[in-house]
Coordinates of C-alpha atoms in Angstrom, one line a residue:
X1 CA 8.9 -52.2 -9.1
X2 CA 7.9 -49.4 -7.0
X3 CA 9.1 -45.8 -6.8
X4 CA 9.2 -44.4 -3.4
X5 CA 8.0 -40.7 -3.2
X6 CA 8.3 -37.8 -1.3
X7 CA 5.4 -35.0 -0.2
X8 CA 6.9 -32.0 -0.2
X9 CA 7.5 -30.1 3.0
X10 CA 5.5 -27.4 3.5
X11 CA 7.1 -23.6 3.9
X12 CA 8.0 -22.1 7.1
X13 CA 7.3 -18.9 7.7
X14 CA 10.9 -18.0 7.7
X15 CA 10.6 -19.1 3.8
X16 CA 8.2 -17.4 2.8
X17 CA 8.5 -14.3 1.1
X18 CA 5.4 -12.4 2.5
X19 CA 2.7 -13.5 5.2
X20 CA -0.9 -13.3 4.8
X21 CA -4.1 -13.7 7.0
X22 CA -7.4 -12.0 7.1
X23 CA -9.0 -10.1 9.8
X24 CA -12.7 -9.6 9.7
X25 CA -13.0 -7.9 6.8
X26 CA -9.5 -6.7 6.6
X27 CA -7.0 -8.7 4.5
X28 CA -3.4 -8.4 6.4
X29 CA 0.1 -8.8 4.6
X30 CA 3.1 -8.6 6.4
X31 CA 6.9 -8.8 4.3
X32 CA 8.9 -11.6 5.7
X33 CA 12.3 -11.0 4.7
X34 CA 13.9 -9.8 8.4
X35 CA 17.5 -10.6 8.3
X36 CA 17.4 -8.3 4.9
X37 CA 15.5 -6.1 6.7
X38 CA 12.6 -7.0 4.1
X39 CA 14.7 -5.8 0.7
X40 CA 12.3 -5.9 -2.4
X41 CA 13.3 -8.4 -4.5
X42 CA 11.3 -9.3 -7.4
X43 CA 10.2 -12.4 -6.0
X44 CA 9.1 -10.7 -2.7
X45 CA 7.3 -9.0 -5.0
X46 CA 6.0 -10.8 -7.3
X47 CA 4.0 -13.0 -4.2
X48 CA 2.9 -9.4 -2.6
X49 CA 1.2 -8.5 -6.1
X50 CA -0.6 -11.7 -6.3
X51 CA -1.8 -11.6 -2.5
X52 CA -3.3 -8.1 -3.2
X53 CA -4.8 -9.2 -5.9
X54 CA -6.1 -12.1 -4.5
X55 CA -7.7 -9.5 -1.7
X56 CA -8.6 -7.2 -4.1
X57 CA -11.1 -9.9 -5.2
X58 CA -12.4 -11.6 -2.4
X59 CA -15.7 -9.6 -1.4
X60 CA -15.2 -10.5 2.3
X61 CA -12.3 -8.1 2.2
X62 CA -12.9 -4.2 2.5
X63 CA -9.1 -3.1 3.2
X64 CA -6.1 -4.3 2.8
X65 CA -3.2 -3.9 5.5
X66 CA 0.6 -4.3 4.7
X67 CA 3.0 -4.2 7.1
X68 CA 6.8 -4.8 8.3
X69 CA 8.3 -5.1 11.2
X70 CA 9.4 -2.9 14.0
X71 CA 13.1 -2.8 12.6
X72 CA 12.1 -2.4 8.9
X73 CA 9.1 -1.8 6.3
X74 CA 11.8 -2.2 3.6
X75 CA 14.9 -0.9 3.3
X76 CA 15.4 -0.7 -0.2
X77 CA 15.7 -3.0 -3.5
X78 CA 18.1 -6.2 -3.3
X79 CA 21.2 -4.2 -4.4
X80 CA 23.0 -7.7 -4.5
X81 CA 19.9 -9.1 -6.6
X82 CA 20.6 -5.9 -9.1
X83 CA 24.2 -5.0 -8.8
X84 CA 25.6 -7.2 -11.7
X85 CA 22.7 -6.4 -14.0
X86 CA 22.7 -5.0 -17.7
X87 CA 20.6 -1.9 -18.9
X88 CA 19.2 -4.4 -21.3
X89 CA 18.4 -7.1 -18.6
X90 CA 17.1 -4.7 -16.5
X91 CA 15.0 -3.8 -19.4
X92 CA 13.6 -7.1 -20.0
X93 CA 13.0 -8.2 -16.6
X94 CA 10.6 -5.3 -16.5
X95 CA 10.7 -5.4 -12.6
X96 CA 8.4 -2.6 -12.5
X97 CA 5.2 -4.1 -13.9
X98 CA 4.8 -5.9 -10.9
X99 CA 4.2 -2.7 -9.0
X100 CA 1.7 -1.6 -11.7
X101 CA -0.4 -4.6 -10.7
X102 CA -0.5 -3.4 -7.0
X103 CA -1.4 0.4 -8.5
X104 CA -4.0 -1.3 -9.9
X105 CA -5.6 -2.2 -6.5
X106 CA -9.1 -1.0 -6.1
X107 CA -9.4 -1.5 -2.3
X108 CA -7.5 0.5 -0.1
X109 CA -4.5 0.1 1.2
X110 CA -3.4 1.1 4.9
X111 CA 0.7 0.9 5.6
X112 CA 1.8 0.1 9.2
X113 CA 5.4 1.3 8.9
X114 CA 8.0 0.9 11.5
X115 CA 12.0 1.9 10.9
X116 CA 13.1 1.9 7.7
X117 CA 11.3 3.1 4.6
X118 CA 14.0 3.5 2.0
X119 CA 14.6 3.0 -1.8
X120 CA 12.0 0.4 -2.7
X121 CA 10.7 0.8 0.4
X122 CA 9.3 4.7 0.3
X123 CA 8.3 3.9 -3.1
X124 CA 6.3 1.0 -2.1
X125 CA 5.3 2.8 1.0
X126 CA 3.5 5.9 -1.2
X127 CA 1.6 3.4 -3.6
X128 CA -0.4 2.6 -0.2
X129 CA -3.1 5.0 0.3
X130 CA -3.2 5.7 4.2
X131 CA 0.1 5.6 6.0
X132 CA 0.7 4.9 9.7
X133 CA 3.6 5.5 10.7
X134 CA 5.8 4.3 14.0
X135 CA 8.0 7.6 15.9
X136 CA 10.8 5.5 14.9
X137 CA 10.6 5.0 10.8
X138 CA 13.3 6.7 8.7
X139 CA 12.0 7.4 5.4
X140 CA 14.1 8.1 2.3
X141 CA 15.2 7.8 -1.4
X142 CA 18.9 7.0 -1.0
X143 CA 19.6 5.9 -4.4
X144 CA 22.0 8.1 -5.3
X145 CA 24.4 6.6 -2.5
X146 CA 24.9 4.1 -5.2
X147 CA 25.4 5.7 -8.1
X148 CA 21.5 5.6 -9.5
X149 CA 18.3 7.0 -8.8
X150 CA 14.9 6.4 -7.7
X151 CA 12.9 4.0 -10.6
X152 CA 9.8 2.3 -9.3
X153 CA 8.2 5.7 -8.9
X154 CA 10.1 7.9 -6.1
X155 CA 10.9 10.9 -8.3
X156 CA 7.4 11.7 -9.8
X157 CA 5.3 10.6 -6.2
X158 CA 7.5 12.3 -3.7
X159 CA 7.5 15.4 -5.2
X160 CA 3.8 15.0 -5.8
X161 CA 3.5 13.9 -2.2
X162 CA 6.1 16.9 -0.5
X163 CA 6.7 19.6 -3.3
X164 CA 9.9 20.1 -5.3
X165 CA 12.3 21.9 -2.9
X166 CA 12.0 19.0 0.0
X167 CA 11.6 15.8 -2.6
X168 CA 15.1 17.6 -4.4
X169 CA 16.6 17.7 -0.7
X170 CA 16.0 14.0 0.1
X171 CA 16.4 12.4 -3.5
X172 CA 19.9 14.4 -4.3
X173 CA 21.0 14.4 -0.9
X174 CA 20.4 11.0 0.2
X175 CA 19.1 11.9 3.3
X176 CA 16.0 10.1 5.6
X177 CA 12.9 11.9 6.8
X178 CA 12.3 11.3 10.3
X179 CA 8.2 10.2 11.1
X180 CA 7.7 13.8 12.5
X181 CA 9.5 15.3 9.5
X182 CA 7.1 13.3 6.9
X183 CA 4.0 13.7 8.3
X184 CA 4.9 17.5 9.0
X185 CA 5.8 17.3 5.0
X186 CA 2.1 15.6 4.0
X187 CA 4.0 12.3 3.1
X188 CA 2.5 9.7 5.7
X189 CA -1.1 10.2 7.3
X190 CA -0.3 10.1 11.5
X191 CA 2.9 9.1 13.3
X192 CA 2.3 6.5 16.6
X193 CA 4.8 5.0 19.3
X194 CA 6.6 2.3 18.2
X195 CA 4.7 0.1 20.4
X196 CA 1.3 0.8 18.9
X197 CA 2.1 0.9 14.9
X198 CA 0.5 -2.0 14.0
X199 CA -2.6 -2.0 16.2
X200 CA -3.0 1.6 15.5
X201 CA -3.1 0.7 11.9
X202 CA -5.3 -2.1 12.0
X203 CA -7.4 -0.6 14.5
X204 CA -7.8 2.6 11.5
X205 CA -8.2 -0.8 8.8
X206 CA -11.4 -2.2 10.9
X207 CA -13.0 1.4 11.3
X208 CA -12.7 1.7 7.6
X209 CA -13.7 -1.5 6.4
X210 CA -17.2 -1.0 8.3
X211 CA -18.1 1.9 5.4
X212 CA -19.4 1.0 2.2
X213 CA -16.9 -1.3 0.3
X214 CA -18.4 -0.1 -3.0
X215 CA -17.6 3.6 -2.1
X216 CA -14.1 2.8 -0.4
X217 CA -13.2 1.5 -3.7
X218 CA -14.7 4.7 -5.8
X219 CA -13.5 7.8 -3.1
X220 CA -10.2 6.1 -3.4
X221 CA -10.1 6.4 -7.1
X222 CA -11.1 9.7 -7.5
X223 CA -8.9 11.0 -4.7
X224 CA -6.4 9.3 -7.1
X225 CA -7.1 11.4 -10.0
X226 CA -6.0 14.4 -8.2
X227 CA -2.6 13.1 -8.5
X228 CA -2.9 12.8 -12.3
X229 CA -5.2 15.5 -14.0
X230 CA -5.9 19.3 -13.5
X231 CA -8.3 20.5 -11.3
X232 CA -11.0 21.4 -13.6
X233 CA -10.9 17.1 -14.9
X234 CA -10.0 16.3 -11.5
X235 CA -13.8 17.9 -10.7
X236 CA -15.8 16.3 -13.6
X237 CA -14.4 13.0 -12.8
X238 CA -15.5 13.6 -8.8
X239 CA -18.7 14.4 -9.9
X240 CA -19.4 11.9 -12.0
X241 CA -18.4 9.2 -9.7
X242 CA -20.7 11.3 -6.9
X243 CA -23.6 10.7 -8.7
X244 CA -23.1 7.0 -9.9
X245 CA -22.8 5.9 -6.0
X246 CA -26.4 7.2 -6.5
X247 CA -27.1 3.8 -8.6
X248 CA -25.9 1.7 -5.1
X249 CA -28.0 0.3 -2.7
X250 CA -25.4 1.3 0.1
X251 CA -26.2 4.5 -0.9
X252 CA -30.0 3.7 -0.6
X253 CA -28.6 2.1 3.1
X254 CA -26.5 4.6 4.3
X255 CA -28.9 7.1 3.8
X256 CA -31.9 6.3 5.3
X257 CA -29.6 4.5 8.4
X258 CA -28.6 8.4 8.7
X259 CA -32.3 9.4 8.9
X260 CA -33.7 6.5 10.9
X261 CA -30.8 7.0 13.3
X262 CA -29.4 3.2 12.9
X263 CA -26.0 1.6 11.6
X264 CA -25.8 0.9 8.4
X265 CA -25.6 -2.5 7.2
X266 CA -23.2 -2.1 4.0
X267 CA -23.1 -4.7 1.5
X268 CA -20.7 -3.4 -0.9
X269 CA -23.2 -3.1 -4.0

Protein backbone atom coordinates (compact mmCIF):
# COMPACT_ATOMS: atom_id res chain seq x y z
CA UNK A 1 0.00 0.00 0.00
CA UNK A 2 1.31 3.28 -0.65
CA UNK A 3 0.48 6.78 0.76
CA UNK A 4 0.45 9.52 -1.64
CA UNK A 5 1.98 12.72 -0.28
CA UNK A 6 1.92 16.23 -0.76
CA UNK A 7 5.10 19.01 -0.68
CA UNK A 8 3.92 21.77 0.74
CA UNK A 9 3.40 24.90 -1.26
CA UNK A 10 5.70 27.41 -0.68
CA UNK A 11 4.49 31.11 0.76
CA UNK A 12 3.62 33.93 -1.47
CA UNK A 13 4.63 37.03 -0.62
CA UNK A 14 1.13 38.09 -0.02
CA UNK A 15 1.39 35.40 2.97
CA UNK A 16 3.95 36.30 4.52
CA UNK A 17 4.04 38.36 7.36
CA UNK A 18 7.27 40.37 6.76
CA UNK A 19 9.84 40.35 3.66
CA UNK A 20 13.46 40.10 4.00
CA UNK A 21 16.48 40.45 1.66
CA UNK A 22 19.99 41.71 2.04
CA UNK A 23 21.70 44.46 0.39
CA UNK A 24 25.47 44.61 0.42
CA UNK A 25 26.01 44.84 3.75
CA UNK A 26 22.57 46.06 4.73
CA UNK A 27 19.91 43.62 5.85
CA UNK A 28 16.37 45.00 4.48
CA UNK A 29 12.88 44.12 6.15
CA UNK A 30 9.89 45.31 4.76
CA UNK A 31 6.14 44.57 6.83
CA UNK A 32 3.86 42.79 4.48
CA UNK A 33 0.51 43.19 5.80
CA UNK A 34 -1.00 45.97 3.13
CA UNK A 35 -4.64 45.48 3.08
CA UNK A 36 -4.26 46.06 7.15
CA UNK A 37 -2.16 48.70 6.35
CA UNK A 38 0.59 46.53 8.14
CA UNK A 39 -1.31 46.27 11.81
CA UNK A 40 1.20 44.62 14.42
CA UNK A 41 -0.09 41.55 15.30
CA UNK A 42 1.88 39.24 17.38
CA UNK A 43 2.65 37.04 14.75
CA UNK A 44 3.90 39.89 12.39
CA UNK A 45 5.88 40.33 15.10
CA UNK A 46 7.04 37.56 16.35
CA UNK A 47 8.71 36.76 12.42
CA UNK A 48 10.20 40.59 12.54
CA UNK A 49 11.96 39.76 15.92
CA UNK A 50 13.43 36.64 14.62
CA UNK A 51 14.57 38.28 11.18
CA UNK A 52 16.43 40.96 13.28
CA UNK A 53 17.87 38.74 15.11
CA UNK A 54 18.86 36.60 12.52
CA UNK A 55 20.70 40.03 11.06
CA UNK A 56 21.80 41.02 14.10
CA UNK A 57 24.13 37.89 13.80
CA UNK A 58 25.19 37.54 10.45
CA UNK A 59 28.59 39.41 10.23
CA UNK A 60 27.96 40.29 6.54
CA UNK A 61 25.35 42.66 7.89
CA UNK A 62 26.33 46.22 9.25
CA UNK A 63 22.64 47.81 9.29
CA UNK A 64 19.51 46.88 9.36
CA UNK A 65 16.64 48.62 7.28
CA UNK A 66 12.87 48.18 8.04
CA UNK A 67 10.43 49.55 6.08
CA UNK A 68 6.51 49.83 4.94
CA UNK A 69 4.96 50.99 2.28
CA UNK A 70 4.03 54.27 0.79
CA UNK A 71 0.44 54.04 2.34
CA UNK A 72 1.48 52.68 5.76
CA UNK A 73 4.56 51.84 8.26
CA UNK A 74 1.88 50.54 10.61
CA UNK A 75 -1.08 51.79 11.59
CA UNK A 76 -1.42 50.42 14.93
CA UNK A 77 -1.93 47.04 16.86
CA UNK A 78 -4.59 44.41 15.40
CA UNK A 79 -7.45 45.99 17.48
CA UNK A 80 -9.65 42.96 16.22
CA UNK A 81 -6.61 40.55 17.29
CA UNK A 82 -6.93 42.36 20.98
CA UNK A 83 -10.51 43.60 21.33
CA UNK A 84 -12.08 40.44 23.03
CA UNK A 85 -9.03 39.94 25.26
CA UNK A 86 -8.85 39.53 29.19
CA UNK A 87 -6.43 41.65 31.50
CA UNK A 88 -5.27 38.16 32.47
CA UNK A 89 -4.75 36.91 28.81
CA UNK A 90 -3.27 39.91 27.89
CA UNK A 91 -0.99 39.23 30.78
CA UNK A 92 0.09 35.96 29.77
CA UNK A 93 0.52 36.41 26.22
CA UNK A 94 3.11 38.85 27.23
CA UNK A 95 2.99 40.39 23.72
CA UNK A 96 5.57 42.75 24.72
CA UNK A 97 8.64 40.56 25.14
CA UNK A 98 8.78 40.27 21.57
CA UNK A 99 9.61 43.90 21.26
CA UNK A 100 12.33 43.48 24.01
CA UNK A 101 14.04 41.08 21.73
CA UNK A 102 14.23 43.81 18.88
CA UNK A 103 15.52 46.47 21.81
CA UNK A 104 17.96 44.13 22.19
CA UNK A 105 19.39 44.61 18.65
CA UNK A 106 23.02 45.66 18.61
CA UNK A 107 23.20 46.83 14.93
CA UNK A 108 21.48 49.72 13.98
CA UNK A 109 18.42 50.23 12.80
CA UNK A 110 17.31 52.82 9.98
CA UNK A 111 13.28 53.23 9.53
CA UNK A 112 11.95 54.25 5.98
CA UNK A 113 8.53 55.50 7.00
CA UNK A 114 5.81 56.45 4.64
CA UNK A 115 1.95 57.45 5.86
CA UNK A 116 0.91 56.15 8.79
CA UNK A 117 2.94 55.68 11.98
CA UNK A 118 0.30 55.10 14.64
CA UNK A 119 -0.25 53.03 17.87
CA UNK A 120 2.09 50.06 17.44
CA UNK A 121 3.36 51.70 14.71
CA UNK A 122 5.13 55.02 16.45
CA UNK A 123 6.13 52.79 19.09
CA UNK A 124 7.79 50.43 16.83
CA UNK A 125 8.91 53.32 14.78
CA UNK A 126 11.09 54.99 17.94
CA UNK A 127 12.70 51.49 18.95
CA UNK A 128 14.57 52.15 15.41
CA UNK A 129 17.55 54.33 15.83
CA UNK A 130 17.63 56.61 12.62
CA UNK A 131 14.31 57.58 11.11
CA UNK A 132 13.56 58.66 7.57
CA UNK A 133 10.68 59.84 7.16
CA UNK A 134 8.36 60.39 3.75
CA UNK A 135 6.48 64.39 3.65
CA UNK A 136 3.47 62.31 3.83
CA UNK A 137 3.72 60.04 7.26
CA UNK A 138 1.22 60.81 10.02
CA UNK A 139 2.63 59.90 13.22
CA UNK A 140 0.71 59.37 16.47
CA UNK A 141 -0.40 57.57 19.69
CA UNK A 142 -4.11 57.30 19.15
CA UNK A 143 -4.90 54.90 21.84
CA UNK A 144 -7.05 56.65 23.74
CA UNK A 145 -9.63 56.74 20.72
CA UNK A 146 -10.29 53.37 22.10
CA UNK A 147 -10.62 53.51 25.42
CA UNK A 148 -6.77 52.48 26.40
CA UNK A 149 -3.37 53.85 26.12
CA UNK A 150 -0.10 53.44 24.73
CA UNK A 151 1.70 49.90 26.12
CA UNK A 152 4.62 48.69 24.02
CA UNK A 153 6.54 51.76 25.09
CA UNK A 154 4.82 55.11 23.59
CA UNK A 155 4.31 56.90 26.98
CA UNK A 156 7.89 56.70 28.47
CA UNK A 157 9.78 57.12 24.56
CA UNK A 158 7.80 59.91 23.20
CA UNK A 159 8.14 62.01 25.94
CA UNK A 160 11.74 61.11 26.10
CA UNK A 161 11.87 61.64 22.38
CA UNK A 162 9.56 65.38 22.29
CA UNK A 163 9.28 66.57 25.98
CA UNK A 164 6.23 66.43 28.26
CA UNK A 165 3.95 69.28 26.97
CA UNK A 166 3.87 67.86 23.12
CA UNK A 167 3.97 63.87 23.98
CA UNK A 168 0.79 64.96 26.64
CA UNK A 169 -0.79 66.88 23.43
CA UNK A 170 -0.57 63.80 21.05
CA UNK A 171 -1.10 60.81 23.64
CA UNK A 172 -4.30 62.59 25.44
CA UNK A 173 -5.47 64.11 22.45
CA UNK A 174 -5.27 61.49 19.96
CA UNK A 175 -3.96 63.63 17.46
CA UNK A 176 -1.10 62.74 14.39
CA UNK A 177 2.17 64.62 13.98
CA UNK A 178 2.66 65.60 10.53
CA UNK A 179 6.58 64.67 9.07
CA UNK A 180 7.39 68.36 9.37
CA UNK A 181 5.86 68.62 12.84
CA UNK A 182 8.10 65.48 14.14
CA UNK A 183 11.20 66.15 12.85
CA UNK A 184 10.69 69.98 13.93
CA UNK A 185 9.81 68.09 17.54
CA UNK A 186 13.38 65.86 17.42
CA UNK A 187 11.09 62.60 16.94
CA UNK A 188 12.33 61.32 13.38
CA UNK A 189 15.92 62.20 11.89
CA UNK A 190 15.00 63.96 8.18
CA UNK A 191 11.70 64.20 6.30
CA UNK A 192 12.04 63.27 2.18
CA UNK A 193 9.37 63.28 -0.73
CA UNK A 194 7.28 60.51 -0.87
CA UNK A 195 8.95 59.42 -3.86
CA UNK A 196 12.35 59.08 -2.43
CA UNK A 197 11.65 57.42 1.28
CA UNK A 198 13.01 54.38 0.69
CA UNK A 199 15.99 55.08 -1.48
CA UNK A 200 16.76 57.93 0.74
CA UNK A 201 16.91 55.48 3.55
CA UNK A 202 18.79 52.88 2.13
CA UNK A 203 20.99 55.16 0.39
CA UNK A 204 21.70 56.65 4.41
CA UNK A 205 21.91 52.43 5.41
CA UNK A 206 24.86 51.82 2.67
CA UNK A 207 26.77 55.07 3.76
CA UNK A 208 26.59 53.73 7.28
CA UNK A 209 27.34 50.30 6.89
CA UNK A 210 30.75 51.24 5.21
CA UNK A 211 32.08 52.53 8.96
CA UNK A 212 33.29 50.24 11.44
CA UNK A 213 30.59 47.56 12.26
CA UNK A 214 32.31 47.01 15.69
CA UNK A 215 31.85 50.81 16.47
CA UNK A 216 28.29 51.13 14.83
CA UNK A 217 27.27 48.55 17.28
CA UNK A 218 29.10 50.35 20.49
CA UNK A 219 28.25 54.45 19.52
CA UNK A 220 24.72 53.12 19.20
CA UNK A 221 24.71 51.69 22.71
CA UNK A 222 26.06 54.44 24.44
CA UNK A 223 24.00 56.93 22.60
CA UNK A 224 21.38 54.65 24.18
CA UNK A 225 22.34 55.12 27.67
CA UNK A 226 21.54 58.74 27.35
CA UNK A 227 17.99 57.68 27.32
CA UNK A 228 18.33 55.75 30.53
CA UNK A 229 20.94 57.25 33.14
CA UNK A 230 21.98 60.76 34.24
CA UNK A 231 24.44 62.62 32.65
CA UNK A 232 27.28 62.21 35.03
CA UNK A 233 26.71 57.81 34.34
CA UNK A 234 25.69 58.68 30.94
CA UNK A 235 29.67 60.14 30.68
CA UNK A 236 31.53 57.23 32.43
CA UNK A 237 29.79 54.78 30.37
CA UNK A 238 30.87 57.00 27.02
CA UNK A 239 34.15 56.97 28.13
CA UNK A 240 34.62 53.72 28.95
CA UNK A 241 33.36 52.44 25.72
CA UNK A 242 35.81 55.32 24.02
CA UNK A 243 38.65 53.76 25.22
CA UNK A 244 37.80 49.97 24.62
CA UNK A 245 37.34 50.68 20.74
CA UNK A 246 41.05 51.39 21.47
CA UNK A 247 41.42 47.30 21.88
CA UNK A 248 39.93 47.06 17.88
CA UNK A 249 41.91 46.74 14.98
CA UNK A 250 39.36 49.04 13.06
CA UNK A 251 40.43 51.40 15.32
CA UNK A 252 44.15 50.56 14.49
CA UNK A 253 42.57 50.86 10.56
CA UNK A 254 40.68 53.75 10.67
CA UNK A 255 43.31 55.55 12.08
CA UNK A 256 46.17 55.27 10.14
CA UNK A 257 43.67 55.22 6.75
CA UNK A 258 43.06 58.96 8.22
CA UNK A 259 46.85 59.64 8.32
CA UNK A 260 47.95 57.82 5.16
CA UNK A 261 45.07 59.56 3.33
CA UNK A 262 43.30 56.06 2.13
CA UNK A 263 39.77 54.34 2.79
CA UNK A 264 39.52 52.33 5.46
CA UNK A 265 39.00 48.74 5.00
CA UNK A 266 36.71 47.86 8.23
CA UNK A 267 36.44 44.51 9.35
CA UNK A 268 34.17 44.80 12.19
CA UNK A 269 36.82 43.50 15.00
Amino acid sequence: MTTATTEPKPMTDSEQLILAETDGNVGIIRLNRPKVLNALNPALMKDLASQMEVFDADENIHVILLAGNERAWAAGADIGDMAEQSAISMYERDQFATWDRIKRVKKPIVAAVSGFALGGGCELMMLCDVIIASETAQIGQPEINIGVMPGAGGTQRLTRAIGKAKAMDVILSGRFLSAKEAEQAGLVSRVVPKEHFFDAALKLAHQMAKKSPLALKIAKDSVLKAHETTLAEGLEYERKLFYLLFASEDQKEGMRAFVEKRKPQFKGR
